[in-house]
Amino acid sequence: MLSVSLDQARYGCNLVAHGVFQEPSLYTVKALFILDNDGNRLLSKYYDPELYPSMKEQNNFEKNVFNKTHKADNEIAFLEGMTVVYKSSIDLFFYVVGSPQENELMLMSVLNCLFDSLTQILRKNVERRYLLENMEGVFLVVDEIIDGGVILESDPQQVLQKVNYKLVSEQAYGFVLFDYITGSLEGEAERGQLL
């Protein structure tokens, strides 16, 4: 019989099949990728360097996941010892990958946050064409949700506020830089006259 200490129960240690306790980890997301209708990669981020270290291994994993999920109506799959949650929209497939003992609800919250955030960024046109045209915003959304495999945010409204702030800041900086490069100092001249 296997006994569980109060500390282990209190801190939610996971029981693995061998009867060994595994410490909880913040690194819940192993990978995230978006594929098109044909299973071609549009975006991918692998957060565990030991999972699939080479590009060839990553592509093989993605093809295998796509082949097993693109015609299925489920939202969760267990492939190659990994927990995969996924969602599709028109001609895109969104995947979030976690370890085998990972909580599917946590992974699904990341997936839903990603999808809902992109729906807003792409103005409800969650399609390949619009995704490729707005790739900068897509990368910002992904980076606001996950950092190094750690879930930072699962509320799409919070993600959108942070992303919009960054986009506005970068655009404002771009205009100031453009004015400086082109020598447009109209605002400076007007300020000088007021003094």
Short mmCIF file of N, CA and C in Angstrom, two decimals:
data_model
loop_
_atom_site.label_atom_id
_atom_site.label_comp_id
_atom_site.label_asym_id
_atom_site.label_seq_id
_atom_site.Cartn_x
_atom_site.Cartn_y
_atom_site.Cartn_z
N MET A 1 0.83 -1.17 0.00
CA MET A 1 0.00 0.00 0.00
C MET A 1 0.88 1.24 0.00
N LEU A 2 0.48 2.22 -0.75
CA LEU A 2 1.23 3.45 -0.90
C LEU A 2 0.60 4.52 -0.02
N SER A 3 1.40 5.13 0.82
CA SER A 3 0.84 6.17 1.69
C SER A 3 1.27 7.55 1.17
N VAL A 4 0.43 8.51 1.43
CA VAL A 4 0.68 9.88 0.98
C VAL A 4 0.80 10.76 2.20
N SER A 5 1.89 11.52 2.27
CA SER A 5 2.06 12.42 3.41
C SER A 5 1.15 13.64 3.23
N LEU A 6 0.92 14.32 4.32
CA LEU A 6 0.07 15.50 4.29
C LEU A 6 0.67 16.58 3.39
N ASP A 7 2.00 16.75 3.44
CA ASP A 7 2.65 17.75 2.59
C ASP A 7 2.47 17.42 1.11
N GLN A 8 2.60 16.14 0.77
CA GLN A 8 2.44 15.74 -0.62
C GLN A 8 1.01 15.98 -1.10
N ALA A 9 0.07 15.68 -0.27
CA ALA A 9 -1.33 15.90 -0.64
C ALA A 9 -1.64 17.40 -0.73
N ARG A 10 -1.10 18.17 0.23
CA ARG A 10 -1.36 19.60 0.28
C ARG A 10 -0.82 20.32 -0.96
N TYR A 11 0.36 19.94 -1.40
CA TYR A 11 0.99 20.65 -2.52
C TYR A 11 0.68 20.01 -3.87
N GLY A 12 -0.17 19.02 -3.91
CA GLY A 12 -0.66 18.47 -5.16
C GLY A 12 0.36 17.71 -5.98
N CYS A 13 1.24 16.98 -5.34
CA CYS A 13 2.20 16.18 -6.10
C CYS A 13 1.45 15.13 -6.90
N ASN A 14 1.92 14.89 -8.10
CA ASN A 14 1.29 13.91 -8.98
C ASN A 14 1.82 12.51 -8.71
N LEU A 15 0.92 11.54 -8.70
CA LEU A 15 1.30 10.15 -8.54
C LEU A 15 1.51 9.55 -9.92
N VAL A 16 2.67 9.03 -10.15
CA VAL A 16 3.00 8.41 -11.44
C VAL A 16 2.76 6.91 -11.31
N ALA A 17 2.64 6.21 -12.42
CA ALA A 17 2.30 4.79 -12.44
C ALA A 17 3.24 3.94 -11.59
N HIS A 18 4.47 4.34 -11.43
CA HIS A 18 5.43 3.54 -10.68
C HIS A 18 5.35 3.77 -9.18
N GLY A 19 4.42 4.61 -8.75
CA GLY A 19 4.29 4.88 -7.32
C GLY A 19 5.26 5.94 -6.84
N VAL A 20 5.89 6.66 -7.74
CA VAL A 20 6.83 7.70 -7.39
C VAL A 20 6.13 9.04 -7.54
N PHE A 21 6.35 9.91 -6.58
CA PHE A 21 5.72 11.22 -6.65
C PHE A 21 6.57 12.15 -7.50
N GLN A 22 5.87 12.94 -8.30
CA GLN A 22 6.54 13.92 -9.13
C GLN A 22 6.16 15.30 -8.63
N GLU A 23 7.17 16.12 -8.42
CA GLU A 23 6.92 17.46 -7.93
C GLU A 23 6.16 18.27 -8.97
N PRO A 24 5.27 19.14 -8.54
CA PRO A 24 4.57 19.99 -9.50
C PRO A 24 5.55 20.96 -10.16
N SER A 25 5.24 21.35 -11.38
CA SER A 25 6.13 22.22 -12.13
C SER A 25 5.34 23.34 -12.79
N LEU A 26 5.96 24.47 -12.92
CA LEU A 26 5.35 25.57 -13.65
C LEU A 26 5.43 25.35 -15.15
N TYR A 27 6.37 24.51 -15.58
CA TYR A 27 6.62 24.29 -17.01
C TYR A 27 5.60 23.30 -17.56
N THR A 28 4.38 23.79 -17.78
CA THR A 28 3.30 22.89 -18.18
C THR A 28 3.18 22.72 -19.68
N VAL A 29 3.60 23.70 -20.46
CA VAL A 29 3.47 23.63 -21.91
C VAL A 29 4.80 23.21 -22.51
N LYS A 30 4.78 22.12 -23.25
CA LYS A 30 5.99 21.61 -23.90
C LYS A 30 6.15 22.18 -25.30
N ALA A 31 5.03 22.42 -25.98
CA ALA A 31 5.08 22.97 -27.34
C ALA A 31 3.74 23.58 -27.69
N LEU A 32 3.79 24.47 -28.67
CA LEU A 32 2.59 25.09 -29.22
C LEU A 32 2.86 25.26 -30.71
N PHE A 33 1.90 24.86 -31.54
CA PHE A 33 2.09 25.07 -32.97
C PHE A 33 0.76 25.25 -33.68
N ILE A 34 0.85 25.94 -34.83
CA ILE A 34 -0.30 26.19 -35.69
C ILE A 34 0.03 25.63 -37.06
N LEU A 35 -0.86 24.80 -37.59
CA LEU A 35 -0.66 24.19 -38.90
C LEU A 35 -1.79 24.60 -39.83
N ASP A 36 -1.53 24.51 -41.14
CA ASP A 36 -2.58 24.80 -42.11
C ASP A 36 -3.32 23.51 -42.49
N ASN A 37 -4.23 23.60 -43.45
CA ASN A 37 -5.04 22.46 -43.91
C ASN A 37 -4.23 21.23 -44.32
N ASP A 38 -3.05 21.48 -44.85
CA ASP A 38 -2.22 20.39 -45.36
C ASP A 38 -1.22 19.88 -44.32
N GLY A 39 -1.27 20.42 -43.13
CA GLY A 39 -0.35 20.00 -42.08
C GLY A 39 0.98 20.72 -42.11
N ASN A 40 1.06 21.80 -42.86
CA ASN A 40 2.30 22.58 -42.94
C ASN A 40 2.37 23.56 -41.78
N ARG A 41 3.55 23.71 -41.25
CA ARG A 41 3.78 24.57 -40.10
C ARG A 41 3.67 26.04 -40.50
N LEU A 42 2.89 26.78 -39.71
CA LEU A 42 2.82 28.24 -39.86
C LEU A 42 3.54 28.92 -38.70
N LEU A 43 3.43 28.31 -37.54
CA LEU A 43 4.10 28.83 -36.34
C LEU A 43 4.33 27.66 -35.40
N SER A 44 5.47 27.64 -34.76
CA SER A 44 5.69 26.63 -33.72
C SER A 44 6.69 27.15 -32.70
N LYS A 45 6.47 26.74 -31.48
CA LYS A 45 7.39 27.05 -30.39
C LYS A 45 7.51 25.80 -29.53
N TYR A 46 8.72 25.33 -29.36
CA TYR A 46 8.99 24.18 -28.51
C TYR A 46 9.73 24.70 -27.28
N TYR A 47 9.17 24.43 -26.11
CA TYR A 47 9.71 24.98 -24.88
C TYR A 47 10.59 24.00 -24.12
N ASP A 48 10.57 22.74 -24.50
CA ASP A 48 11.39 21.72 -23.85
C ASP A 48 12.44 21.27 -24.87
N PRO A 49 13.70 21.68 -24.68
CA PRO A 49 14.73 21.37 -25.67
C PRO A 49 15.01 19.87 -25.83
N GLU A 50 14.64 19.09 -24.84
CA GLU A 50 14.87 17.64 -24.91
C GLU A 50 13.73 16.91 -25.62
N LEU A 51 12.58 17.55 -25.78
CA LEU A 51 11.42 16.88 -26.36
C LEU A 51 11.68 16.46 -27.80
N TYR A 52 11.90 17.39 -28.67
CA TYR A 52 12.23 17.13 -30.08
C TYR A 52 13.33 18.12 -30.45
N PRO A 53 14.59 17.74 -30.23
CA PRO A 53 15.68 18.71 -30.38
C PRO A 53 15.95 19.19 -31.81
N SER A 54 15.66 18.36 -32.81
CA SER A 54 15.98 18.78 -34.18
C SER A 54 14.71 19.19 -34.93
N MET A 55 14.91 19.98 -35.96
CA MET A 55 13.80 20.43 -36.79
C MET A 55 13.11 19.24 -37.46
N LYS A 56 13.87 18.25 -37.85
CA LYS A 56 13.30 17.07 -38.49
C LYS A 56 12.37 16.33 -37.53
N GLU A 57 12.80 16.17 -36.27
CA GLU A 57 11.97 15.50 -35.27
C GLU A 57 10.70 16.30 -34.98
N GLN A 58 10.82 17.60 -34.94
CA GLN A 58 9.65 18.46 -34.71
C GLN A 58 8.65 18.32 -35.85
N ASN A 59 9.15 18.37 -37.09
CA ASN A 59 8.27 18.22 -38.26
C ASN A 59 7.59 16.87 -38.28
N ASN A 60 8.32 15.82 -37.94
CA ASN A 60 7.73 14.47 -37.90
C ASN A 60 6.64 14.39 -36.84
N PHE A 61 6.89 14.96 -35.67
CA PHE A 61 5.89 14.98 -34.61
C PHE A 61 4.64 15.74 -35.05
N GLU A 62 4.84 16.90 -35.65
CA GLU A 62 3.71 17.71 -36.10
C GLU A 62 2.90 16.99 -37.18
N LYS A 63 3.58 16.33 -38.11
CA LYS A 63 2.86 15.57 -39.15
C LYS A 63 2.07 14.43 -38.53
N ASN A 64 2.66 13.74 -37.57
CA ASN A 64 1.98 12.63 -36.90
C ASN A 64 0.74 13.14 -36.14
N VAL A 65 0.90 14.24 -35.42
CA VAL A 65 -0.22 14.82 -34.68
C VAL A 65 -1.32 15.25 -35.66
N PHE A 66 -0.93 15.91 -36.74
CA PHE A 66 -1.91 16.36 -37.72
C PHE A 66 -2.67 15.19 -38.34
N ASN A 67 -1.93 14.16 -38.73
CA ASN A 67 -2.56 12.99 -39.36
C ASN A 67 -3.57 12.30 -38.44
N LYS A 68 -3.30 12.32 -37.14
CA LYS A 68 -4.20 11.65 -36.20
C LYS A 68 -5.35 12.54 -35.73
N THR A 69 -5.25 13.84 -35.95
CA THR A 69 -6.26 14.73 -35.38
C THR A 69 -7.07 15.53 -36.39
N HIS A 70 -6.62 15.70 -37.61
CA HIS A 70 -7.29 16.64 -38.52
C HIS A 70 -8.68 16.21 -38.94
N LYS A 71 -9.00 14.92 -38.82
CA LYS A 71 -10.36 14.47 -39.15
C LYS A 71 -11.17 14.09 -37.93
N ALA A 72 -10.58 14.20 -36.76
CA ALA A 72 -11.26 13.81 -35.52
C ALA A 72 -12.08 14.97 -34.97
N ASP A 73 -13.12 14.63 -34.25
CA ASP A 73 -13.97 15.64 -33.62
C ASP A 73 -13.60 15.88 -32.17
N ASN A 74 -12.61 15.19 -31.67
CA ASN A 74 -12.21 15.34 -30.27
C ASN A 74 -11.43 16.62 -30.08
N GLU A 75 -11.13 16.91 -28.83
CA GLU A 75 -10.31 18.08 -28.52
C GLU A 75 -9.02 17.69 -27.81
N ILE A 76 -8.92 16.42 -27.42
CA ILE A 76 -7.76 15.95 -26.67
C ILE A 76 -7.25 14.67 -27.30
N ALA A 77 -5.93 14.55 -27.42
CA ALA A 77 -5.32 13.33 -27.94
C ALA A 77 -4.10 13.01 -27.09
N PHE A 78 -3.77 11.73 -27.02
CA PHE A 78 -2.58 11.27 -26.33
C PHE A 78 -1.71 10.58 -27.37
N LEU A 79 -0.65 11.27 -27.79
CA LEU A 79 0.21 10.77 -28.86
C LEU A 79 1.67 10.84 -28.45
N GLU A 80 2.40 9.79 -28.77
CA GLU A 80 3.83 9.73 -28.50
C GLU A 80 4.16 10.10 -27.07
N GLY A 81 3.31 9.70 -26.15
CA GLY A 81 3.54 9.96 -24.74
C GLY A 81 3.28 11.40 -24.33
N MET A 82 2.57 12.15 -25.14
CA MET A 82 2.29 13.54 -24.84
C MET A 82 0.78 13.78 -24.83
N THR A 83 0.35 14.76 -24.05
CA THR A 83 -1.04 15.19 -24.05
C THR A 83 -1.16 16.35 -25.03
N VAL A 84 -2.06 16.22 -26.00
CA VAL A 84 -2.23 17.24 -27.03
C VAL A 84 -3.67 17.72 -27.02
N VAL A 85 -3.88 19.02 -26.88
CA VAL A 85 -5.22 19.59 -27.03
C VAL A 85 -5.19 20.41 -28.31
N TYR A 86 -6.32 20.42 -29.02
CA TYR A 86 -6.32 21.07 -30.32
C TYR A 86 -7.69 21.61 -30.67
N LYS A 87 -7.67 22.51 -31.64
CA LYS A 87 -8.88 23.17 -32.13
C LYS A 87 -8.62 23.56 -33.57
N SER A 88 -9.68 23.57 -34.38
CA SER A 88 -9.52 23.98 -35.77
C SER A 88 -10.46 25.13 -36.10
N SER A 89 -10.07 25.88 -37.12
CA SER A 89 -10.88 27.00 -37.60
C SER A 89 -10.61 27.17 -39.09
N ILE A 90 -11.61 26.99 -39.89
CA ILE A 90 -11.57 27.12 -41.35
C ILE A 90 -10.39 26.35 -41.94
N ASP A 91 -9.22 26.96 -42.08
CA ASP A 91 -8.08 26.26 -42.66
C ASP A 91 -6.86 26.26 -41.74
N LEU A 92 -7.11 26.37 -40.42
CA LEU A 92 -6.03 26.37 -39.43
C LEU A 92 -6.29 25.34 -38.34
N PHE A 93 -5.20 24.77 -37.82
CA PHE A 93 -5.27 23.85 -36.69
C PHE A 93 -4.32 24.36 -35.60
N PHE A 94 -4.84 24.52 -34.39
CA PHE A 94 -4.09 25.04 -33.25
C PHE A 94 -3.83 23.89 -32.27
N TYR A 95 -2.58 23.74 -31.83
CA TYR A 95 -2.21 22.65 -30.93
C TYR A 95 -1.42 23.19 -29.74
N VAL A 96 -1.72 22.65 -28.56
CA VAL A 96 -0.93 22.89 -27.36
C VAL A 96 -0.56 21.53 -26.81
N VAL A 97 0.73 21.33 -26.52
CA VAL A 97 1.24 20.02 -26.11
C VAL A 97 1.79 20.12 -24.69
N GLY A 98 1.45 19.12 -23.88
CA GLY A 98 1.96 19.03 -22.51
C GLY A 98 2.45 17.63 -22.22
N SER A 99 2.99 17.44 -21.04
CA SER A 99 3.49 16.12 -20.64
C SER A 99 2.31 15.17 -20.42
N PRO A 100 2.58 13.86 -20.33
CA PRO A 100 1.48 12.90 -20.20
C PRO A 100 0.64 13.07 -18.94
N GLN A 101 1.22 13.55 -17.86
CA GLN A 101 0.46 13.71 -16.62
C GLN A 101 -0.09 15.12 -16.46
N GLU A 102 0.03 15.95 -17.50
CA GLU A 102 -0.44 17.33 -17.41
C GLU A 102 -1.96 17.40 -17.39
N ASN A 103 -2.47 18.37 -16.67
CA ASN A 103 -3.91 18.60 -16.56
C ASN A 103 -4.41 19.15 -17.90
N GLU A 104 -5.34 18.42 -18.51
CA GLU A 104 -5.87 18.82 -19.82
C GLU A 104 -6.60 20.15 -19.76
N LEU A 105 -7.21 20.46 -18.61
CA LEU A 105 -7.92 21.73 -18.47
C LEU A 105 -6.97 22.93 -18.51
N MET A 106 -5.79 22.76 -17.95
CA MET A 106 -4.79 23.83 -18.01
C MET A 106 -4.36 24.06 -19.45
N LEU A 107 -4.09 22.98 -20.16
CA LEU A 107 -3.68 23.09 -21.56
C LEU A 107 -4.80 23.68 -22.40
N MET A 108 -6.04 23.28 -22.11
CA MET A 108 -7.19 23.80 -22.85
C MET A 108 -7.38 25.29 -22.59
N SER A 109 -7.11 25.75 -21.37
CA SER A 109 -7.24 27.18 -21.09
C SER A 109 -6.22 27.98 -21.90
N VAL A 110 -5.03 27.44 -22.10
CA VAL A 110 -4.02 28.10 -22.94
C VAL A 110 -4.51 28.14 -24.39
N LEU A 111 -5.02 27.01 -24.86
CA LEU A 111 -5.50 26.93 -26.24
C LEU A 111 -6.66 27.91 -26.47
N ASN A 112 -7.60 27.96 -25.56
CA ASN A 112 -8.74 28.88 -25.71
C ASN A 112 -8.30 30.34 -25.65
N CYS A 113 -7.35 30.64 -24.78
CA CYS A 113 -6.84 32.00 -24.70
C CYS A 113 -6.15 32.38 -26.01
N LEU A 114 -5.35 31.48 -26.55
CA LEU A 114 -4.68 31.72 -27.82
C LEU A 114 -5.70 31.96 -28.93
N PHE A 115 -6.68 31.09 -29.02
CA PHE A 115 -7.68 31.18 -30.09
C PHE A 115 -8.51 32.45 -29.96
N ASP A 116 -8.98 32.75 -28.75
CA ASP A 116 -9.80 33.94 -28.54
C ASP A 116 -9.01 35.23 -28.78
N SER A 117 -7.75 35.25 -28.36
CA SER A 117 -6.91 36.43 -28.59
C SER A 117 -6.68 36.64 -30.08
N LEU A 118 -6.39 35.56 -30.79
CA LEU A 118 -6.16 35.67 -32.23
C LEU A 118 -7.44 36.05 -32.97
N THR A 119 -8.58 35.59 -32.48
CA THR A 119 -9.85 35.97 -33.08
C THR A 119 -10.01 37.49 -33.03
N GLN A 120 -9.62 38.10 -31.93
CA GLN A 120 -9.72 39.56 -31.80
C GLN A 120 -8.67 40.27 -32.65
N ILE A 121 -7.44 39.78 -32.60
CA ILE A 121 -6.35 40.41 -33.37
C ILE A 121 -6.65 40.34 -34.87
N LEU A 122 -7.17 39.20 -35.32
CA LEU A 122 -7.45 39.00 -36.75
C LEU A 122 -8.84 39.47 -37.14
N ARG A 123 -9.52 40.14 -36.24
CA ARG A 123 -10.86 40.69 -36.48
C ARG A 123 -11.83 39.61 -36.96
N LYS A 124 -11.84 38.52 -36.22
CA LYS A 124 -12.74 37.38 -36.45
C LYS A 124 -12.48 36.65 -37.77
N ASN A 125 -11.37 36.94 -38.44
CA ASN A 125 -10.98 36.24 -39.67
C ASN A 125 -9.84 35.28 -39.35
N VAL A 126 -10.15 34.22 -38.62
CA VAL A 126 -9.12 33.27 -38.21
C VAL A 126 -8.89 32.30 -39.36
N GLU A 127 -8.12 32.78 -40.33
CA GLU A 127 -7.79 32.03 -41.53
C GLU A 127 -6.30 32.16 -41.81
N ARG A 128 -5.78 31.25 -42.61
CA ARG A 128 -4.35 31.21 -42.94
C ARG A 128 -3.86 32.55 -43.47
N ARG A 129 -4.56 33.11 -44.42
CA ARG A 129 -4.13 34.34 -45.07
C ARG A 129 -3.97 35.48 -44.06
N TYR A 130 -4.98 35.66 -43.21
CA TYR A 130 -4.94 36.75 -42.24
C TYR A 130 -3.91 36.49 -41.15
N LEU A 131 -3.73 35.23 -40.80
CA LEU A 131 -2.71 34.87 -39.81
C LEU A 131 -1.33 35.25 -40.33
N LEU A 132 -1.04 34.90 -41.58
CA LEU A 132 0.27 35.21 -42.16
C LEU A 132 0.49 36.71 -42.30
N GLU A 133 -0.57 37.46 -42.60
CA GLU A 133 -0.46 38.91 -42.74
C GLU A 133 -0.22 39.60 -41.40
N ASN A 134 -0.60 38.96 -40.30
CA ASN A 134 -0.49 39.56 -38.96
C ASN A 134 0.43 38.75 -38.06
N MET A 135 1.47 38.18 -38.62
CA MET A 135 2.33 37.27 -37.86
C MET A 135 3.01 37.95 -36.67
N GLU A 136 3.33 39.23 -36.78
CA GLU A 136 3.95 39.94 -35.67
C GLU A 136 3.04 39.93 -34.45
N GLY A 137 1.76 40.24 -34.66
CA GLY A 137 0.80 40.21 -33.57
C GLY A 137 0.58 38.82 -33.02
N VAL A 138 0.64 37.81 -33.89
CA VAL A 138 0.47 36.43 -33.46
C VAL A 138 1.61 36.03 -32.52
N PHE A 139 2.84 36.38 -32.88
CA PHE A 139 3.98 36.07 -32.01
C PHE A 139 3.88 36.81 -30.68
N LEU A 140 3.42 38.05 -30.71
CA LEU A 140 3.24 38.79 -29.46
C LEU A 140 2.21 38.11 -28.56
N VAL A 141 1.11 37.65 -29.15
CA VAL A 141 0.07 36.96 -28.38
C VAL A 141 0.65 35.70 -27.73
N VAL A 142 1.35 34.90 -28.52
CA VAL A 142 1.94 33.66 -27.98
C VAL A 142 2.90 33.98 -26.84
N ASP A 143 3.74 35.00 -27.01
CA ASP A 143 4.71 35.35 -25.98
C ASP A 143 4.06 35.92 -24.72
N GLU A 144 2.90 36.52 -24.83
CA GLU A 144 2.18 37.02 -23.66
C GLU A 144 1.49 35.89 -22.89
N ILE A 145 1.16 34.82 -23.59
CA ILE A 145 0.46 33.69 -22.95
C ILE A 145 1.46 32.74 -22.30
N ILE A 146 2.54 32.43 -22.99
CA ILE A 146 3.51 31.43 -22.52
C ILE A 146 4.92 32.01 -22.61
N ASP A 147 5.71 31.77 -21.59
CA ASP A 147 7.12 32.16 -21.62
C ASP A 147 7.95 30.98 -21.15
N GLY A 148 8.68 30.38 -22.04
CA GLY A 148 9.55 29.26 -21.68
C GLY A 148 8.80 28.04 -21.18
N GLY A 149 7.54 27.88 -21.54
CA GLY A 149 6.74 26.76 -21.10
C GLY A 149 5.88 27.06 -19.89
N VAL A 150 6.07 28.24 -19.31
CA VAL A 150 5.29 28.66 -18.14
C VAL A 150 4.10 29.47 -18.63
N ILE A 151 2.92 29.13 -18.13
CA ILE A 151 1.71 29.86 -18.51
C ILE A 151 1.71 31.19 -17.75
N LEU A 152 1.73 32.28 -18.50
CA LEU A 152 1.71 33.61 -17.89
C LEU A 152 0.30 34.17 -17.78
N GLU A 153 -0.52 33.88 -18.79
CA GLU A 153 -1.86 34.48 -18.83
C GLU A 153 -2.82 33.55 -19.55
N SER A 154 -4.05 33.46 -19.04
CA SER A 154 -5.07 32.65 -19.71
C SER A 154 -6.35 33.45 -19.95
N ASP A 155 -6.27 34.75 -19.72
CA ASP A 155 -7.41 35.63 -19.98
C ASP A 155 -7.14 36.42 -21.25
N PRO A 156 -7.93 36.18 -22.31
CA PRO A 156 -7.67 36.85 -23.58
C PRO A 156 -7.72 38.38 -23.49
N GLN A 157 -8.57 38.93 -22.63
CA GLN A 157 -8.66 40.39 -22.50
C GLN A 157 -7.35 40.98 -21.96
N GLN A 158 -6.75 40.29 -21.01
CA GLN A 158 -5.46 40.75 -20.47
C GLN A 158 -4.37 40.68 -21.53
N VAL A 159 -4.38 39.59 -22.29
CA VAL A 159 -3.40 39.43 -23.36
C VAL A 159 -3.55 40.55 -24.38
N LEU A 160 -4.78 40.83 -24.79
CA LEU A 160 -5.02 41.87 -25.78
C LEU A 160 -4.59 43.26 -25.27
N GLN A 161 -4.82 43.54 -23.99
CA GLN A 161 -4.39 44.82 -23.44
C GLN A 161 -2.87 44.96 -23.51
N LYS A 162 -2.15 43.90 -23.16
CA LYS A 162 -0.69 43.94 -23.20
C LYS A 162 -0.17 44.05 -24.62
N VAL A 163 -0.77 43.30 -25.53
CA VAL A 163 -0.34 43.31 -26.93
C VAL A 163 -0.64 44.66 -27.56
N ASN A 164 -1.81 45.21 -27.32
CA ASN A 164 -2.15 46.52 -27.88
C ASN A 164 -1.23 47.60 -27.35
N TYR A 165 -0.87 47.51 -26.09
CA TYR A 165 0.07 48.47 -25.51
C TYR A 165 1.41 48.40 -26.24
N LYS A 166 1.90 47.18 -26.46
CA LYS A 166 3.18 47.02 -27.14
C LYS A 166 3.11 47.50 -28.58
N LEU A 167 2.03 47.18 -29.28
CA LEU A 167 1.89 47.61 -30.67
C LEU A 167 1.82 49.13 -30.76
N VAL A 168 1.07 49.77 -29.87
CA VAL A 168 0.96 51.22 -29.86
C VAL A 168 2.31 51.84 -29.54
N SER A 169 3.02 51.30 -28.55
CA SER A 169 4.32 51.83 -28.17
C SER A 169 5.30 51.75 -29.33
N GLU A 170 5.33 50.61 -30.01
CA GLU A 170 6.26 50.43 -31.12
C GLU A 170 5.90 51.36 -32.28
N GLN A 171 4.61 51.56 -32.54
CA GLN A 171 4.22 52.45 -33.63
C GLN A 171 4.60 53.89 -33.28
N ALA A 172 4.37 54.31 -32.06
CA ALA A 172 4.71 55.67 -31.66
C ALA A 172 6.21 55.88 -31.80
N TYR A 173 7.00 54.92 -31.38
CA TYR A 173 8.44 55.01 -31.51
C TYR A 173 8.83 55.10 -32.98
N GLY A 174 8.16 54.34 -33.82
CA GLY A 174 8.43 54.35 -35.26
C GLY A 174 8.18 55.72 -35.86
N PHE A 175 7.08 56.40 -35.46
CA PHE A 175 6.79 57.73 -35.98
C PHE A 175 7.83 58.74 -35.52
N VAL A 176 8.25 58.67 -34.27
CA VAL A 176 9.27 59.58 -33.76
C VAL A 176 10.57 59.36 -34.52
N LEU A 177 10.95 58.11 -34.74
CA LEU A 177 12.16 57.79 -35.47
C LEU A 177 12.06 58.29 -36.91
N PHE A 178 10.91 58.09 -37.55
CA PHE A 178 10.70 58.55 -38.92
C PHE A 178 10.83 60.07 -38.99
N ASP A 179 10.22 60.78 -38.04
CA ASP A 179 10.32 62.24 -38.01
C ASP A 179 11.77 62.68 -37.83
N TYR A 180 12.50 61.99 -37.00
CA TYR A 180 13.90 62.34 -36.76
C TYR A 180 14.73 62.11 -38.02
N ILE A 181 14.52 60.97 -38.69
CA ILE A 181 15.30 60.64 -39.88
C ILE A 181 14.99 61.61 -41.02
N THR A 182 13.72 61.93 -41.21
CA THR A 182 13.34 62.81 -42.31
C THR A 182 13.56 64.28 -41.99
N GLY A 183 13.90 64.59 -40.79
CA GLY A 183 14.16 65.97 -40.41
C GLY A 183 12.90 66.79 -40.21
N SER A 184 11.80 66.12 -39.97
CA SER A 184 10.55 66.82 -39.76
C SER A 184 10.51 67.35 -38.34
N LEU A 185 10.83 68.60 -38.20
CA LEU A 185 10.89 69.20 -36.87
C LEU A 185 9.83 70.29 -36.71
N GLU A 186 8.71 70.15 -37.38
CA GLU A 186 7.65 71.14 -37.30
C GLU A 186 7.18 71.34 -35.87
N GLY A 187 7.02 70.23 -35.16
CA GLY A 187 6.58 70.32 -33.77
C GLY A 187 7.59 71.06 -32.92
N GLU A 188 8.88 70.86 -33.19
CA GLU A 188 9.93 71.54 -32.43
C GLU A 188 9.91 73.04 -32.68
N ALA A 189 9.70 73.41 -33.95
CA ALA A 189 9.67 74.86 -34.30
C ALA A 189 8.51 75.55 -33.60
N GLU A 190 7.35 74.91 -33.59
CA GLU A 190 6.19 75.50 -32.93
C GLU A 190 6.42 75.65 -31.43
N ARG A 191 7.05 74.64 -30.84
CA ARG A 191 7.34 74.72 -29.41
C ARG A 191 8.32 75.85 -29.12
N GLY A 192 9.30 76.01 -30.00
CA GLY A 192 10.29 77.07 -29.82
C GLY A 192 9.67 78.45 -29.90
N GLN A 193 8.66 78.65 -30.75
CA GLN A 193 8.00 79.93 -30.87
C GLN A 193 7.19 80.27 -29.62
N LEU A 194 6.66 79.23 -28.97
CA LEU A 194 5.88 79.47 -27.76
C LEU A 194 6.76 79.91 -26.61
N LEU A 195 8.02 79.51 -26.61
CA LEU A 195 8.92 79.86 -25.53
C LEU A 195 9.45 81.23 -25.78
#
